[in-house]
């Protein structure tokens, strides 16, 4: 299985900050990388697919980059509704696997 | 707009079979292009991909669960199903169904259903 490692596991930030979350794959996955946001009691919500394509309806302050093994999710100008847990997922091969998550909290 | 809704028992006894159904609305499950997916979230931990099924019946399972797993699709009822046999407490989780576009982009999710394995 391809192992996905996110860092940091948690971080705190303030409204208006720019934050970056990284995701590393244990082997090359080209651009088969998705990013999700999850709030308590809710299903994950797709933010970014194919490493850098913004899902319809997702604010443009979210952006993704990377290919191969190293990927980043950036949120520019944090809003109160952005405080949540973020997951990366590789869809290059089955079983598809997720990172362990990054909890983004208000400072 | 596609919508998915999980249904099934919220409590299953150890060694029994967990059975869930995901009803799809807004699109025909046999249209093609989507792989019908099950994902679970173990308590306090992350997400685990269980597997998916295409409308033709082709399946792709997580090897860690494959020996206990069966998925099926019912195009007449526009739903797909999951059966997990010989469950233990370790199978207690929130189970999500999802539609994965092209097999690579899970862009539609159900709300999730908590299944507890306990006697």
Tab-separated table of N, CA, C and O in Angstrom, chain B residues 23-100:
chain	number	residue	atom	x	y	z
B	23	UNK	N	-28.204	4.360	-1.165
B	23	UNK	CA	-29.156	4.709	-2.210
B	23	UNK	C	-28.689	5.989	-2.900
B	23	UNK	O	-28.411	6.990	-2.236
B	24	UNK	N	-28.623	5.920	-4.210
B	24	UNK	CA	-28.156	7.037	-5.019
B	24	UNK	C	-29.348	7.729	-5.672
B	24	UNK	O	-30.239	7.061	-6.218
B	25	UNK	N	-29.374	9.030	-5.605
B	25	UNK	CA	-30.422	9.793	-6.292
B	25	UNK	C	-29.776	10.899	-7.119
B	25	UNK	O	-28.652	11.323	-6.856
B	26	UNK	N	-30.509	11.327	-8.136
B	26	UNK	CA	-30.011	12.401	-8.992
B	26	UNK	C	-29.239	11.924	-10.203
B	26	UNK	O	-28.967	12.713	-11.118
B	27	UNK	N	-28.873	10.664	-10.201
B	27	UNK	CA	-28.155	10.097	-11.336
B	27	UNK	C	-28.395	8.594	-11.350
B	27	UNK	O	-28.570	7.978	-10.286
B	28	UNK	N	-28.403	8.015	-12.542
B	28	UNK	CA	-28.549	6.570	-12.622
B	28	UNK	C	-27.211	5.911	-12.314
B	28	UNK	O	-26.167	6.289	-12.859
B	29	UNK	N	-27.253	4.920	-11.464
B	29	UNK	CA	-26.034	4.240	-11.040
B	29	UNK	C	-25.374	3.513	-12.208
B	29	UNK	O	-24.175	3.220	-12.177
B	30	UNK	N	-26.150	3.255	-13.257
B	30	UNK	CA	-25.625	2.520	-14.413
B	30	UNK	C	-25.226	3.428	-15.563
B	30	UNK	O	-24.917	2.952	-16.646
B	31	UNK	N	-25.196	4.724	-15.308
B	31	UNK	CA	-24.782	5.665	-16.347
B	31	UNK	C	-23.328	5.455	-16.719
B	31	UNK	O	-22.928	5.630	-17.855
B	32	UNK	N	-22.532	5.061	-15.752
B	32	UNK	CA	-21.111	4.891	-16.001
B	32	UNK	C	-20.332	6.126	-15.582
B	32	UNK	O	-20.897	7.194	-15.378
B	33	UNK	N	-19.018	5.937	-15.462
B	33	UNK	CA	-18.168	7.058	-15.100
B	33	UNK	C	-17.887	7.163	-13.616
B	33	UNK	O	-16.894	7.761	-13.220
B	34	UNK	N	-18.728	6.568	-12.807
B	34	UNK	CA	-18.538	6.612	-11.359
B	34	UNK	C	-18.309	5.217	-10.804
B	34	UNK	O	-18.945	4.246	-11.228
B	35	UNK	N	-17.413	5.157	-9.848
B	35	UNK	CA	-17.178	3.951	-9.083
B	35	UNK	C	-17.819	4.158	-7.715
B	35	UNK	O	-17.550	5.164	-7.042
B	36	UNK	N	-18.627	3.205	-7.311
B	36	UNK	CA	-19.436	3.348	-6.112
B	36	UNK	C	-18.650	2.781	-4.934
B	36	UNK	O	-18.371	1.599	-4.872
B	37	UNK	N	-18.370	3.672	-3.984
B	37	UNK	CA	-17.279	3.508	-3.029
B	37	UNK	C	-17.771	3.421	-1.596
B	37	UNK	O	-18.758	4.068	-1.224
B	38	UNK	N	-17.066	2.631	-0.790
B	38	UNK	CA	-17.264	2.603	0.656
B	38	UNK	C	-15.962	3.004	1.346
B	38	UNK	O	-14.880	2.512	0.998
B	39	UNK	N	-16.081	3.894	2.305
B	39	UNK	CA	-14.966	4.396	3.108
B	39	UNK	C	-15.438	4.408	4.552
B	39	UNK	O	-16.612	4.686	4.822
B	40	UNK	N	-14.553	4.089	5.488
B	40	UNK	CA	-14.950	4.151	6.887
B	40	UNK	C	-13.971	4.987	7.692
B	40	UNK	O	-12.823	5.182	7.306
B	41	UNK	N	-14.480	5.460	8.815
B	41	UNK	CA	-13.673	6.275	9.721
B	41	UNK	C	-13.771	5.664	11.098
B	41	UNK	O	-14.840	5.712	11.735
B	42	UNK	N	-12.669	5.091	11.537
B	42	UNK	CA	-12.623	4.454	12.840
B	42	UNK	C	-12.624	5.533	13.911
B	42	UNK	O	-12.139	6.651	13.700
B	43	UNK	N	-13.162	5.237	15.100
B	43	UNK	CA	-13.319	6.261	16.136
B	43	UNK	C	-12.019	6.972	16.458
B	43	UNK	O	-11.013	6.327	16.756
B	44	UNK	N	-12.058	8.289	16.357
B	44	UNK	CA	-10.899	9.090	16.722
B	44	UNK	C	-9.720	8.972	15.795
B	44	UNK	O	-8.662	9.540	16.073
B	45	UNK	N	-9.893	8.273	14.707
B	45	UNK	CA	-8.759	8.105	13.798
B	45	UNK	C	-9.148	8.513	12.386
B	45	UNK	O	-10.177	9.114	12.171
B	46	UNK	N	-8.325	8.157	11.472
B	46	UNK	CA	-8.492	8.645	10.123
B	46	UNK	C	-9.402	7.783	9.270
B	46	UNK	O	-10.193	6.975	9.751
B	47	UNK	N	-9.252	7.972	7.989
B	47	UNK	CA	-10.140	7.383	7.001
B	47	UNK	C	-9.512	6.156	6.354
B	47	UNK	O	-8.323	6.147	6.047
B	48	UNK	N	-10.340	5.149	6.143
B	48	UNK	CA	-9.884	3.902	5.511
B	48	UNK	C	-10.756	3.602	4.293
B	48	UNK	O	-11.981	3.500	4.408
B	49	UNK	N	-10.124	3.442	3.171
B	49	UNK	CA	-10.815	3.081	1.933
B	49	UNK	C	-11.137	1.598	1.961
B	49	UNK	O	-10.246	0.758	2.126
B	50	UNK	N	-12.422	1.255	1.845
B	50	UNK	CA	-12.842	-0.138	1.915
B	50	UNK	C	-12.812	-0.781	0.536
B	50	UNK	O	-12.354	-1.919	0.355
B	51	UNK	N	-13.315	-0.039	-0.462
B	51	UNK	CA	-13.325	-0.561	-1.821
B	51	UNK	C	-14.379	0.122	-2.661
B	51	UNK	O	-15.116	0.982	-2.164
B	52	UNK	N	-14.429	-0.260	-3.941
B	52	UNK	CA	-15.504	0.251	-4.769
B	52	UNK	C	-15.944	-0.772	-5.805
B	52	UNK	O	-15.273	-1.784	-6.046
B	53	UNK	N	-17.120	-0.465	-6.379
B	53	UNK	CA	-17.736	-1.343	-7.363
B	53	UNK	C	-18.221	-0.487	-8.521
B	53	UNK	O	-18.710	0.630	-8.329
B	54	UNK	N	-18.061	-1.004	-9.737
B	54	UNK	CA	-18.583	-0.344	-10.911
B	54	UNK	C	-19.964	-0.929	-11.198
B	54	UNK	O	-20.289	-2.020	-10.706
B	55	UNK	N	-20.750	-0.236	-12.004
B	55	UNK	CA	-22.122	-0.704	-12.230
B	55	UNK	C	-22.166	-2.057	-12.934
B	55	UNK	O	-23.164	-2.780	-12.836
B	56	UNK	N	-21.065	-2.418	-13.589
B	56	UNK	CA	-20.999	-3.723	-14.266
B	56	UNK	C	-20.792	-4.862	-13.278
B	56	UNK	O	-20.929	-6.025	-13.643
B	57	UNK	N	-20.467	-4.501	-12.041
B	57	UNK	CA	-20.204	-5.507	-11.015
B	57	UNK	C	-18.733	-5.714	-10.723
B	57	UNK	O	-18.398	-6.471	-9.800
B	58	UNK	N	-17.866	-5.078	-11.465
B	58	UNK	CA	-16.428	-5.182	-11.186
B	58	UNK	C	-16.121	-4.548	-9.841
B	58	UNK	O	-16.594	-3.448	-9.547
B	59	UNK	N	-15.316	-5.251	-9.052
B	59	UNK	CA	-15.018	-4.764	-7.709
B	59	UNK	C	-13.519	-4.594	-7.489
B	59	UNK	O	-12.705	-5.292	-8.106
B	60	UNK	N	-13.198	-3.686	-6.599
B	60	UNK	CA	-11.822	-3.428	-6.173
B	60	UNK	C	-11.871	-3.288	-4.660
B	60	UNK	O	-12.465	-2.352	-4.140
B	61	UNK	N	-11.272	-4.243	-3.952
B	61	UNK	CA	-11.365	-4.276	-2.502
B	61	UNK	C	-10.021	-3.963	-1.854
B	61	UNK	O	-8.956	-4.255	-2.415
B	62	UNK	N	-10.096	-3.427	-0.635
B	62	UNK	CA	-8.898	-3.279	0.165
B	62	UNK	C	-8.444	-4.684	0.594
B	62	UNK	O	-9.229	-5.418	1.217
B	63	UNK	N	-7.217	-5.061	0.282
B	63	UNK	CA	-6.753	-6.409	0.638
B	63	UNK	C	-6.865	-6.713	2.126
B	63	UNK	O	-7.032	-7.876	2.503
B	64	UNK	N	-6.812	-5.675	2.962
B	64	UNK	CA	-6.896	-5.901	4.407
B	64	UNK	C	-8.280	-6.381	4.834
B	64	UNK	O	-8.439	-6.915	5.935
B	65	UNK	N	-9.279	-6.186	3.982
B	65	UNK	CA	-10.657	-6.566	4.315
B	65	UNK	C	-11.229	-7.590	3.337
B	65	UNK	O	-12.320	-8.130	3.565
B	66	UNK	N	-10.504	-7.867	2.275
B	66	UNK	CA	-11.049	-8.613	1.146
B	66	UNK	C	-11.660	-9.957	1.510
B	66	UNK	O	-12.682	-10.365	0.955
B	67	UNK	N	-11.047	-10.662	2.454
B	67	UNK	CA	-11.544	-12.002	2.793
B	67	UNK	C	-12.905	-11.961	3.479
B	67	UNK	O	-13.590	-12.991	3.551
B	68	UNK	N	-13.318	-10.804	3.974
B	68	UNK	CA	-14.594	-10.683	4.692
B	68	UNK	C	-15.605	-9.816	3.962
B	68	UNK	O	-16.700	-9.565	4.460
B	69	UNK	N	-15.247	-9.360	2.780
B	69	UNK	CA	-15.973	-8.269	2.129
B	69	UNK	C	-16.718	-8.722	0.885
B	69	UNK	O	-16.231	-9.567	0.122
B	70	UNK	N	-17.906	-8.167	0.681
B	70	UNK	CA	-18.620	-8.360	-0.569
B	70	UNK	C	-19.401	-7.101	-0.879
B	70	UNK	O	-20.079	-6.558	-0.004
B	71	UNK	N	-19.281	-6.623	-2.097
B	71	UNK	CA	-20.058	-5.476	-2.550
B	71	UNK	C	-20.932	-5.916	-3.715
B	71	UNK	O	-20.554	-6.807	-4.482
B	72	UNK	N	-22.066	-5.262	-3.839
B	72	UNK	CA	-22.963	-5.551	-4.941
B	72	UNK	C	-23.651	-4.270	-5.377
B	72	UNK	O	-23.670	-3.279	-4.649
B	73	UNK	N	-24.203	-4.317	-6.576
B	73	UNK	CA	-24.908	-3.160	-7.103
B	73	UNK	C	-26.253	-3.616	-7.643
B	73	UNK	O	-26.358	-4.707	-8.238
B	74	UNK	N	-27.271	-2.837	-7.396
B	74	UNK	CA	-28.622	-3.136	-7.889
B	74	UNK	C	-29.055	-1.955	-8.748
B	74	UNK	O	-29.481	-0.923	-8.225
B	75	UNK	N	-28.940	-2.111	-10.052
B	75	UNK	CA	-29.256	-0.991	-10.938
B	75	UNK	C	-30.752	-0.703	-10.982
B	75	UNK	O	-31.156	0.435	-11.201
B	76	UNK	N	-31.574	-1.708	-10.726
B	76	UNK	CA	-33.022	-1.473	-10.764
B	76	UNK	C	-33.478	-0.624	-9.583
B	76	UNK	O	-34.415	0.167	-9.699
B	77	UNK	N	-32.795	-0.778	-8.448
B	77	UNK	CA	-33.125	0.005	-7.254
B	77	UNK	C	-32.232	1.234	-7.112
B	77	UNK	O	-32.421	2.042	-6.210
B	78	UNK	N	-31.265	1.349	-7.990
B	78	UNK	CA	-30.298	2.457	-7.964
B	78	UNK	C	-29.584	2.541	-6.617
B	78	UNK	O	-29.444	3.617	-6.017
B	79	UNK	N	-29.139	1.379	-6.143
B	79	UNK	CA	-28.359	1.397	-4.926
B	79	UNK	C	-27.236	0.359	-4.991
B	79	UNK	O	-27.218	-0.517	-5.870
B	80	UNK	N	-26.291	0.510	-4.100
B	80	UNK	CA	-25.214	-0.465	-3.990
B	80	UNK	C	-25.049	-0.821	-2.506
B	80	UNK	O	-25.511	-0.078	-1.627
B	81	UNK	N	-24.429	-1.962	-2.269
B	81	UNK	CA	-24.428	-2.511	-0.916
B	81	UNK	C	-23.058	-3.028	-0.510
B	81	UNK	O	-22.211	-3.345	-1.349
B	82	UNK	N	-22.905	-3.132	0.809
B	82	UNK	CA	-21.679	-3.625	1.429
B	82	UNK	C	-22.047	-4.711	2.422
B	82	UNK	O	-23.005	-4.546	3.196
B	83	UNK	N	-21.319	-5.801	2.405
B	83	UNK	CA	-21.438	-6.822	3.442
B	83	UNK	C	-20.047	-7.124	3.976
B	83	UNK	O	-19.125	-7.406	3.181
B	84	UNK	N	-19.912	-7.060	5.281
B	84	UNK	CA	-18.652	-7.361	5.945
B	84	UNK	C	-18.938	-8.443	6.979
B	84	UNK	O	-19.721	-8.214	7.915
B	85	UNK	N	-18.327	-9.596	6.804
B	85	UNK	CA	-18.629	-10.732	7.670
B	85	UNK	C	-17.692	-10.786	8.868
B	85	UNK	O	-16.666	-10.103	8.922
B	86	UNK	N	-18.080	-11.595	9.835
B	86	UNK	CA	-17.256	-11.893	11.016
B	86	UNK	C	-16.711	-10.630	11.666
B	86	UNK	O	-15.508	-10.494	11.910
B	87	UNK	N	-17.599	-9.704	11.945
B	87	UNK	CA	-17.152	-8.418	12.483
B	87	UNK	C	-16.688	-8.540	13.925
B	87	UNK	O	-17.117	-9.424	14.675
B	88	UNK	N	-15.791	-7.627	14.292
B	88	UNK	CA	-15.324	-7.487	15.666
B	88	UNK	C	-15.457	-6.016	16.061
B	88	UNK	O	-15.814	-5.169	15.230
B	89	UNK	N	-15.102	-5.726	17.314
B	89	UNK	CA	-15.173	-4.339	17.787
B	89	UNK	C	-14.310	-3.415	16.933
B	89	UNK	O	-14.591	-2.221	16.816
B	90	UNK	N	-13.271	-3.964	16.321
B	90	UNK	CA	-12.387	-3.157	15.476
B	90	UNK	C	-13.069	-2.647	14.210
B	90	UNK	O	-12.529	-1.779	13.523
B	91	UNK	N	-14.234	-3.194	13.909
B	91	UNK	CA	-14.998	-2.730	12.746
B	91	UNK	C	-15.983	-1.622	13.090
B	91	UNK	O	-16.689	-1.122	12.215
B	92	UNK	N	-16.033	-1.245	14.366
B	92	UNK	CA	-16.867	-0.117	14.765
B	92	UNK	C	-16.337	1.157	14.111
B	92	UNK	O	-15.161	1.494	14.262
B	93	UNK	N	-17.209	1.853	13.381
B	93	UNK	CA	-16.766	3.010	12.611
B	93	UNK	C	-17.971	3.746	12.045
B	93	UNK	O	-19.092	3.225	12.043
B	94	UNK	N	-17.719	4.939	11.546
B	94	UNK	CA	-18.687	5.612	10.687
B	94	UNK	C	-18.398	5.156	9.261
B	94	UNK	O	-17.265	5.258	8.788
B	95	UNK	N	-19.412	4.632	8.625
B	95	UNK	CA	-19.276	4.136	7.252
B	95	UNK	C	-19.887	5.145	6.291
B	95	UNK	O	-21.040	5.557	6.464
B	96	UNK	N	-19.085	5.527	5.297
B	96	UNK	CA	-19.528	6.461	4.270
B	96	UNK	C	-19.621	5.745	2.930
B	96	UNK	O	-18.738	4.944	2.584
B	97	UNK	N	-20.644	6.091	2.170
B	97	UNK	CA	-20.625	5.721	0.756
B	97	UNK	C	-20.306	6.992	-0.040
B	97	UNK	O	-20.575	8.113	0.404
B	98	UNK	N	-19.731	6.787	-1.196
B	98	UNK	CA	-19.316	7.917	-2.025
B	98	UNK	C	-19.358	7.524	-3.490
B	98	UNK	O	-19.304	6.337	-3.833
B	99	UNK	N	-19.456	8.517	-4.323
B	99	UNK	CA	-19.310	8.323	-5.760
B	99	UNK	C	-17.946	8.837	-6.165
B	99	UNK	O	-17.636	10.013	-5.929
B	100	UNK	N	-17.139	7.958	-6.740
B	100	UNK	CA	-15.788	8.330	-7.136
B	100	UNK	C	-15.724	8.460	-8.650
B	100	UNK	O	-15.813	7.465	-9.379
